[in-house]
Short mmCIF file of C-alpha atoms and ligand atoms in Angstrom, two decimals:
data_model
loop_
_atom_site.label_atom_id
_atom_site.label_comp_id
_atom_site.label_asym_id
_atom_site.label_seq_id
_atom_site.Cartn_x
_atom_site.Cartn_y
_atom_site.Cartn_z
CA MET A 287 -32.99 1.89 24.07
CA GLU A 288 -34.28 1.28 20.55
CA ASN A 289 -36.03 3.97 18.56
CA LYS A 290 -39.42 3.39 16.90
CA GLU A 291 -37.89 2.49 13.52
CA GLU A 292 -35.61 -0.12 15.08
CA VAL A 293 -38.54 -1.68 16.94
CA LEU A 294 -40.66 -1.83 13.79
CA ALA A 295 -37.78 -3.18 11.72
CA ARG A 296 -37.34 -6.02 14.22
CA VAL A 297 -41.08 -6.75 14.12
CA GLU A 298 -41.09 -6.72 10.32
CA ALA A 299 -38.14 -9.09 10.24
CA LYS A 300 -40.49 -11.61 11.84
CA GLY A 301 -42.90 -11.21 8.94
CA VAL A 302 -45.29 -9.03 10.95
CA ASN A 303 -47.07 -6.25 9.07
CA ARG A 304 -46.02 -2.96 10.69
CA ARG A 305 -49.45 -1.34 10.22
CA GLU A 306 -51.19 -4.22 12.00
CA PHE A 307 -48.62 -4.19 14.76
CA ILE A 308 -49.12 -0.45 15.40
CA LYS A 309 -52.90 -1.03 15.33
CA TYR A 310 -52.54 -3.66 18.05
CA ALA A 311 -50.17 -1.50 20.10
CA THR A 312 -52.74 1.33 19.82
CA LEU A 313 -55.45 -1.01 21.11
CA VAL A 314 -53.33 -2.12 24.08
CA THR A 315 -52.50 1.55 24.83
CA SER A 316 -56.17 2.52 24.88
CA VAL A 317 -57.10 -0.52 27.01
CA LEU A 318 -54.53 0.63 29.57
CA GLY A 319 -56.06 4.10 29.47
CA LEU A 320 -52.76 5.64 28.37
CA ALA A 321 -52.37 8.70 26.14
CA PRO A 322 -51.76 8.10 22.39
CA SER A 323 -48.25 9.51 22.91
CA MET A 324 -47.48 6.27 24.78
CA ILE A 325 -48.09 4.07 21.71
CA PRO A 326 -44.37 3.92 20.78
CA LYS A 327 -43.48 2.95 24.36
CA VAL A 328 -46.12 0.23 24.36
CA ALA A 329 -44.86 -1.03 20.99
CA GLU A 330 -41.36 -1.07 22.40
CA ALA A 331 -42.49 -2.97 25.51
CA MET A 332 -44.26 -5.52 23.31
CA THR A 333 -40.98 -6.28 21.58
CA ALA A 334 -38.65 -5.77 24.53
CA LYS A 335 -35.45 -7.74 24.52
CA GLN A 336 -35.64 -8.05 28.33
CA ARG A 337 -38.37 -10.65 28.54
CA PRO A 338 -40.15 -11.67 31.73
CA THR A 339 -39.97 -15.40 32.35
CA VAL A 340 -43.34 -17.11 32.44
CA ILE A 341 -44.29 -20.52 33.74
CA TRP A 342 -47.79 -21.38 32.53
CA LEU A 343 -49.62 -24.17 34.36
CA HIS A 344 -52.85 -25.93 33.46
CA PHE A 345 -55.08 -27.17 36.24
CA ALA A 346 -58.76 -28.20 36.06
CA GLU A 347 -59.96 -26.44 32.89
CA CYS A 348 -60.69 -26.82 29.18
CA THR A 349 -57.61 -25.01 27.74
CA GLY A 350 -60.00 -22.50 26.17
CA CYS A 351 -57.99 -19.60 27.62
CA SER A 352 -54.76 -20.81 25.99
CA GLU A 353 -56.69 -21.37 22.77
CA ALA A 354 -58.07 -17.82 22.96
CA LEU A 355 -54.51 -16.59 23.32
CA LEU A 356 -52.98 -18.66 20.54
CA ARG A 357 -55.81 -18.80 18.00
CA THR A 358 -56.22 -15.08 17.57
CA THR A 359 -57.05 -14.01 14.04
CA TYR A 360 -53.89 -11.94 13.94
CA PRO A 361 -51.67 -14.73 12.61
CA TRP A 362 -48.61 -13.16 14.14
CA ILE A 363 -49.70 -12.13 17.62
CA ASP A 364 -48.85 -15.49 19.17
CA GLU A 365 -45.34 -15.04 17.83
CA VAL A 366 -45.11 -11.62 19.42
CA ILE A 367 -46.51 -12.95 22.68
CA LEU A 368 -44.06 -15.79 22.71
CA ASP A 369 -41.36 -13.28 21.88
CA ILE A 370 -42.18 -10.76 24.62
CA LEU A 371 -42.49 -13.53 27.14
CA ASN A 372 -39.75 -15.98 27.93
CA VAL A 373 -42.12 -18.92 28.22
CA ALA A 374 -40.08 -21.41 30.22
CA TYR A 375 -42.91 -23.91 30.58
CA HIS A 376 -46.33 -24.21 28.90
CA GLU A 377 -47.91 -27.64 28.70
CA THR A 378 -49.92 -26.91 25.53
CA ILE A 379 -47.12 -25.60 23.35
CA MET A 380 -43.91 -27.11 24.69
CA ALA A 381 -42.14 -30.01 23.03
CA PRO A 382 -41.35 -32.30 26.02
CA SER A 383 -43.91 -34.73 27.40
CA GLY A 384 -44.08 -37.27 30.23
CA LYS A 385 -41.10 -37.33 32.58
CA ALA A 386 -39.18 -34.84 30.41
CA ALA A 387 -42.04 -32.36 30.89
CA GLU A 388 -41.96 -32.87 34.67
CA LYS A 389 -38.22 -32.25 34.61
CA SER A 390 -38.75 -29.07 32.52
CA LEU A 391 -41.13 -27.70 35.13
CA HIS A 392 -38.84 -28.59 38.01
CA ASP A 393 -35.81 -27.06 36.25
CA ALA A 394 -37.70 -23.89 35.25
CA MET A 395 -38.98 -23.31 38.79
CA ALA A 396 -35.48 -23.83 40.23
CA LYS A 397 -33.68 -21.71 37.61
CA TYR A 398 -36.05 -18.73 37.79
CA LYS A 399 -37.04 -18.97 41.46
CA GLY A 400 -38.39 -15.66 42.74
CA LYS A 401 -38.22 -14.14 39.26
CA TYR A 402 -40.87 -15.84 37.14
CA ILE A 403 -44.45 -14.80 36.48
CA LEU A 404 -46.70 -17.75 37.10
CA VAL A 405 -49.74 -17.91 34.84
CA CYS A 406 -52.42 -20.32 36.04
CA GLU A 407 -55.26 -21.66 33.93
CA GLY A 408 -57.91 -23.71 35.73
CA ALA A 409 -59.27 -24.30 39.22
CA ILE A 410 -57.63 -26.46 41.91
CA PRO A 411 -59.49 -29.52 43.25
CA THR A 412 -58.95 -29.58 47.02
CA ARG A 413 -61.15 -32.41 48.31
CA ASP A 414 -59.22 -35.26 50.02
CA GLY A 415 -55.96 -33.36 49.78
CA GLY A 416 -56.46 -32.58 46.09
CA LEU A 417 -56.72 -36.23 45.05
CA TYR A 418 -59.15 -35.51 42.19
CA GLY A 419 -56.78 -33.41 40.12
CA ARG A 420 -53.33 -34.76 39.44
CA VAL A 421 -50.60 -34.17 36.87
CA GLY A 422 -47.66 -36.56 36.61
CA GLY A 423 -48.67 -38.27 39.86
CA ARG A 424 -48.70 -35.02 41.87
CA THR A 425 -51.81 -33.21 42.97
CA MET A 426 -52.56 -29.90 41.27
CA LEU A 427 -52.85 -28.51 44.78
CA SER A 428 -49.24 -29.34 45.68
CA ILE A 429 -47.96 -28.13 42.29
CA ALA A 430 -49.86 -24.85 42.67
CA LYS A 431 -48.58 -24.32 46.21
CA GLU A 432 -44.98 -24.89 45.16
CA ALA A 433 -45.23 -22.84 41.96
CA THR A 434 -46.96 -19.84 43.58
CA LYS A 435 -44.44 -19.84 46.43
CA GLY A 436 -41.51 -19.41 44.03
CA ALA A 437 -43.21 -16.86 41.76
CA LEU A 438 -42.60 -13.13 41.51
CA ALA A 439 -46.32 -12.75 40.79
CA THR A 440 -49.20 -15.05 39.95
CA VAL A 441 -51.63 -14.20 37.17
CA CYS A 442 -54.81 -16.24 36.81
CA ILE A 443 -56.21 -16.38 33.31
CA GLY A 444 -59.88 -17.26 33.00
CA ASN A 445 -62.74 -17.63 35.44
CA CYS A 446 -61.68 -21.11 36.66
CA ALA A 447 -58.26 -20.03 37.97
CA SER A 448 -59.61 -16.66 39.13
CA PHE A 449 -62.78 -17.81 40.90
CA GLY A 450 -63.22 -21.58 40.48
CA GLY A 451 -65.32 -21.44 37.31
CA VAL A 452 -67.47 -24.37 36.24
CA GLN A 453 -65.36 -26.76 38.30
CA ALA A 454 -66.49 -24.98 41.47
CA ALA A 455 -70.17 -24.84 40.42
CA ASP A 456 -72.70 -26.55 42.66
CA PRO A 457 -72.38 -29.39 43.75
CA ASN A 458 -68.62 -29.02 43.21
CA PRO A 459 -67.75 -32.69 43.84
CA SER A 460 -63.97 -32.13 43.83
CA LYS A 461 -64.22 -29.04 46.07
CA ALA A 462 -62.48 -27.03 43.36
CA LYS A 463 -61.28 -23.57 44.36
CA SER A 464 -59.61 -20.60 42.76
CA VAL A 465 -55.81 -20.54 42.80
CA SER A 466 -55.89 -17.79 45.41
CA GLU A 467 -58.28 -19.69 47.71
CA ALA A 468 -56.42 -22.98 47.31
CA THR A 469 -52.92 -21.60 47.90
CA GLY A 470 -53.53 -18.51 50.04
CA VAL A 471 -51.52 -16.43 47.54
CA LYS A 472 -52.83 -13.11 46.20
CA THR A 473 -53.35 -13.32 42.44
CA VAL A 474 -54.03 -10.97 39.54
CA ASN A 475 -57.23 -12.23 38.00
CA ILE A 476 -57.87 -11.85 34.26
CA SER A 477 -61.33 -13.37 34.52
CA GLY A 478 -63.74 -14.32 31.76
CA CYS A 479 -64.74 -17.48 29.96
CA PRO A 480 -62.56 -17.02 28.05
CA PRO A 481 -60.99 -13.73 29.06
CA ASN A 482 -60.07 -11.21 26.42
CA VAL A 483 -56.45 -11.83 25.43
CA VAL A 484 -55.90 -8.09 25.07
CA ASN A 485 -56.40 -7.69 28.84
CA PHE A 486 -53.70 -10.28 29.51
CA ILE A 487 -51.29 -8.61 27.07
CA ALA A 488 -52.07 -5.20 28.59
CA THR A 489 -51.29 -6.56 32.07
CA VAL A 490 -47.92 -7.86 30.87
CA VAL A 491 -47.19 -4.59 29.05
CA HIS A 492 -48.09 -2.64 32.21
CA PHE A 493 -45.54 -4.74 34.10
CA LEU A 494 -42.90 -4.19 31.42
CA LEU A 495 -43.52 -0.44 31.19
CA LEU A 496 -43.90 0.44 34.85
CA GLY A 497 -42.20 -2.47 36.62
CA LYS A 498 -45.31 -3.28 38.64
CA LEU A 499 -48.65 -4.95 38.25
CA PRO A 500 -51.74 -2.80 37.62
CA ALA A 501 -54.15 -1.57 40.31
CA LEU A 502 -56.75 -4.22 41.14
CA ASP A 503 -60.37 -4.29 42.26
CA ASP A 504 -61.61 -6.22 45.32
CA ASN A 505 -61.70 -9.41 43.24
CA GLY A 506 -58.09 -9.07 42.09
CA ARG A 507 -59.00 -7.86 38.59
CA PRO A 508 -57.08 -5.05 36.86
CA LEU A 509 -59.13 -1.87 37.18
CA PHE A 510 -58.17 -0.72 33.69
CA ALA A 511 -60.22 -3.62 32.30
CA TYR A 512 -62.77 -4.39 35.03
CA GLY A 513 -63.39 -0.91 36.43
CA SER A 514 -66.91 -0.47 35.07
CA THR A 515 -69.85 -2.68 34.21
CA ILE A 516 -70.86 -3.99 30.81
CA HIS A 517 -74.13 -2.06 31.33
CA ASP A 518 -72.24 1.24 31.86
CA LYS A 519 -70.57 1.04 28.45
CA CYS A 520 -73.22 -0.87 26.52
CA PRO A 521 -74.27 0.52 23.12
CA ARG A 522 -77.83 -0.73 23.88
CA ARG A 523 -78.03 1.36 27.06
CA ALA A 524 -80.20 4.08 25.48
CA HIS A 525 -82.82 1.41 24.73
CA TYR A 526 -82.68 0.26 28.37
CA GLU A 527 -83.32 3.82 29.53
CA ALA A 528 -86.15 4.17 26.98
CA GLY A 529 -87.75 0.91 28.12
CA GLU A 530 -87.21 -0.75 24.75
CA PHE A 531 -86.58 -4.43 25.38
CA VAL A 532 -86.17 -7.58 23.28
CA LYS A 533 -88.95 -9.97 24.37
CA LYS A 534 -87.98 -12.96 22.26
CA PHE A 535 -84.89 -13.87 20.20
CA GLY A 536 -85.55 -12.78 16.62
CA ASP A 537 -88.44 -10.42 17.40
CA ALA A 538 -88.79 -6.87 16.06
CA GLY A 539 -86.92 -5.43 19.07
CA ALA A 540 -84.04 -7.84 18.46
CA MET A 541 -83.88 -6.70 14.85
CA LYS A 542 -83.65 -3.09 16.06
CA GLY A 543 -80.86 -3.85 18.55
CA TRP A 544 -82.92 -3.14 21.69
CA CYS A 545 -81.86 -3.94 25.25
CA LEU A 546 -81.49 -7.61 26.25
CA ALA A 547 -82.36 -7.19 29.96
CA GLU A 548 -85.56 -9.27 29.63
CA MET A 549 -83.59 -12.01 27.86
CA GLY A 550 -81.52 -12.44 31.02
CA CYS A 551 -78.67 -10.01 30.34
CA LYS A 552 -76.28 -9.88 33.35
CA GLY A 553 -74.51 -6.76 32.05
CA PRO A 554 -75.65 -4.58 34.98
CA ASP A 555 -73.83 -6.90 37.45
CA THR A 556 -70.79 -7.73 35.34
CA TYR A 557 -67.50 -5.87 35.31
CA ASN A 558 -65.52 -6.10 32.06
CA ASN A 559 -64.50 -4.05 29.03
CA CYS A 560 -65.97 -6.35 26.32
CA SER A 561 -67.96 -3.57 24.65
CA LEU A 562 -64.82 -1.49 24.16
CA ILE A 563 -62.35 -4.05 22.84
CA LYS A 564 -64.71 -6.83 21.68
CA PHE A 565 -63.43 -10.25 20.60
CA ASN A 566 -61.86 -11.70 17.47
CA ASP A 567 -59.73 -8.62 17.06
CA GLY A 568 -62.56 -6.17 17.48
CA THR A 569 -65.04 -7.96 15.22
CA ASN A 570 -67.91 -8.34 17.68
CA TRP A 571 -68.94 -9.35 21.19
CA PRO A 572 -71.90 -11.27 22.66
CA ILE A 573 -74.29 -8.34 23.14
CA GLY A 574 -73.25 -6.94 19.75
CA ALA A 575 -74.32 -10.27 18.24
CA GLY A 576 -77.71 -10.14 20.00
CA HIS A 577 -76.87 -12.46 22.92
CA PRO A 578 -77.29 -11.37 26.53
CA CYS A 579 -74.20 -11.09 28.72
CA ILE A 580 -73.97 -14.18 30.99
CA GLY A 581 -71.63 -12.56 33.49
CA CYS A 582 -68.65 -14.84 32.81
CA SER A 583 -66.08 -12.56 34.43
CA GLU A 584 -67.81 -12.55 37.83
CA PRO A 585 -67.10 -14.79 40.84
CA SER A 586 -69.44 -17.82 41.04
CA PHE A 587 -71.04 -16.92 37.73
CA TRP A 588 -72.27 -20.46 37.01
CA ASP A 589 -74.27 -20.53 40.23
CA GLU A 590 -75.16 -16.89 40.71
CA LYS A 591 -75.80 -15.80 37.12
CA SER A 592 -77.79 -18.82 35.95
CA PRO A 593 -80.33 -19.47 34.58
CA PHE A 594 -78.65 -17.42 31.90
CA TYR A 595 -81.78 -16.57 29.91
CA GLU A 596 -83.88 -15.27 32.77
CA PRO A 597 -83.60 -11.87 34.44
CA ILE A 598 -82.11 -12.12 37.94
S1 LIG B 128 -78.19 -5.27 26.80
FE1 LIG B 128 -77.58 -5.73 28.93
S2 LIG B 128 -75.77 -4.48 29.33
FE2 LIG B 128 -76.77 -3.66 27.48
S3 LIG B 128 -78.14 -2.04 28.26
FE3 LIG B 128 -79.37 -3.91 28.17
S4 LIG B 128 -79.16 -4.82 30.25
FE4 LIG B 128 -77.54 -3.30 30.01
#
């Protein structure tokens, strides 16, 4: 086992600033609800030489979740992610295309059968046997069934893979479903549109540290991230309790940072940790920027949480 200095030296050799790396490891540790004494272990897991193999599949989606992962403002985190994961197949970042890509997927699933973590991005069209979503001539439905069957675990990233997302919104012409509904396989759901990358990293680190996936809620979401509502941890909560509400974007209440409930905020019905970890490396989050929560990490949020700017 490497000591802390060896871990940091290896990270620095990649051109990663050690202070920033420790800052990120501290964030992941706190997201997991672990004691600060675990920071070195988390840092070690993030740079482990034993890397879990990942096959990352895109179904019906916009690739926003992959973009959220790769376009982080830490210029190095994608390198660390790609280093802690043995990414055997990822359609956005891999070199092969066409038939070579199909062969890569086939080979990766055969080589790592029963050992790979399958990451799914996007919903699965199921109408007419899945005819309305195909990759390389195969339906997404048949690819998902085969890939989930051979996986050690399946992690859905984003609302579409987790719950169907916009593809499954009414009238849902392709009868799109979540990966779990379409395949019958239990999945770990890192929901959100997009989800916070930190929650995905923390799930992987949990697996690396403890050898198992984290405890989940009834919707398959890790409890460390989705265990309480946005409303529970909202910095505007005192204004809610005091009856101080924004009535119109840009009004005096908005300037004072009052509660956005009357602007349609879905925070009371939405489980996520956005207020704690924020986005863009802790810069801000929707409610922090004066926008109501739209409930993007909840099942059926397009149908059940809209219209977004009206109270439910
Ligand atoms: S802004 Fe939304 S989440 Fe925050 S206190 Fe008001 S209703 Fe709750």
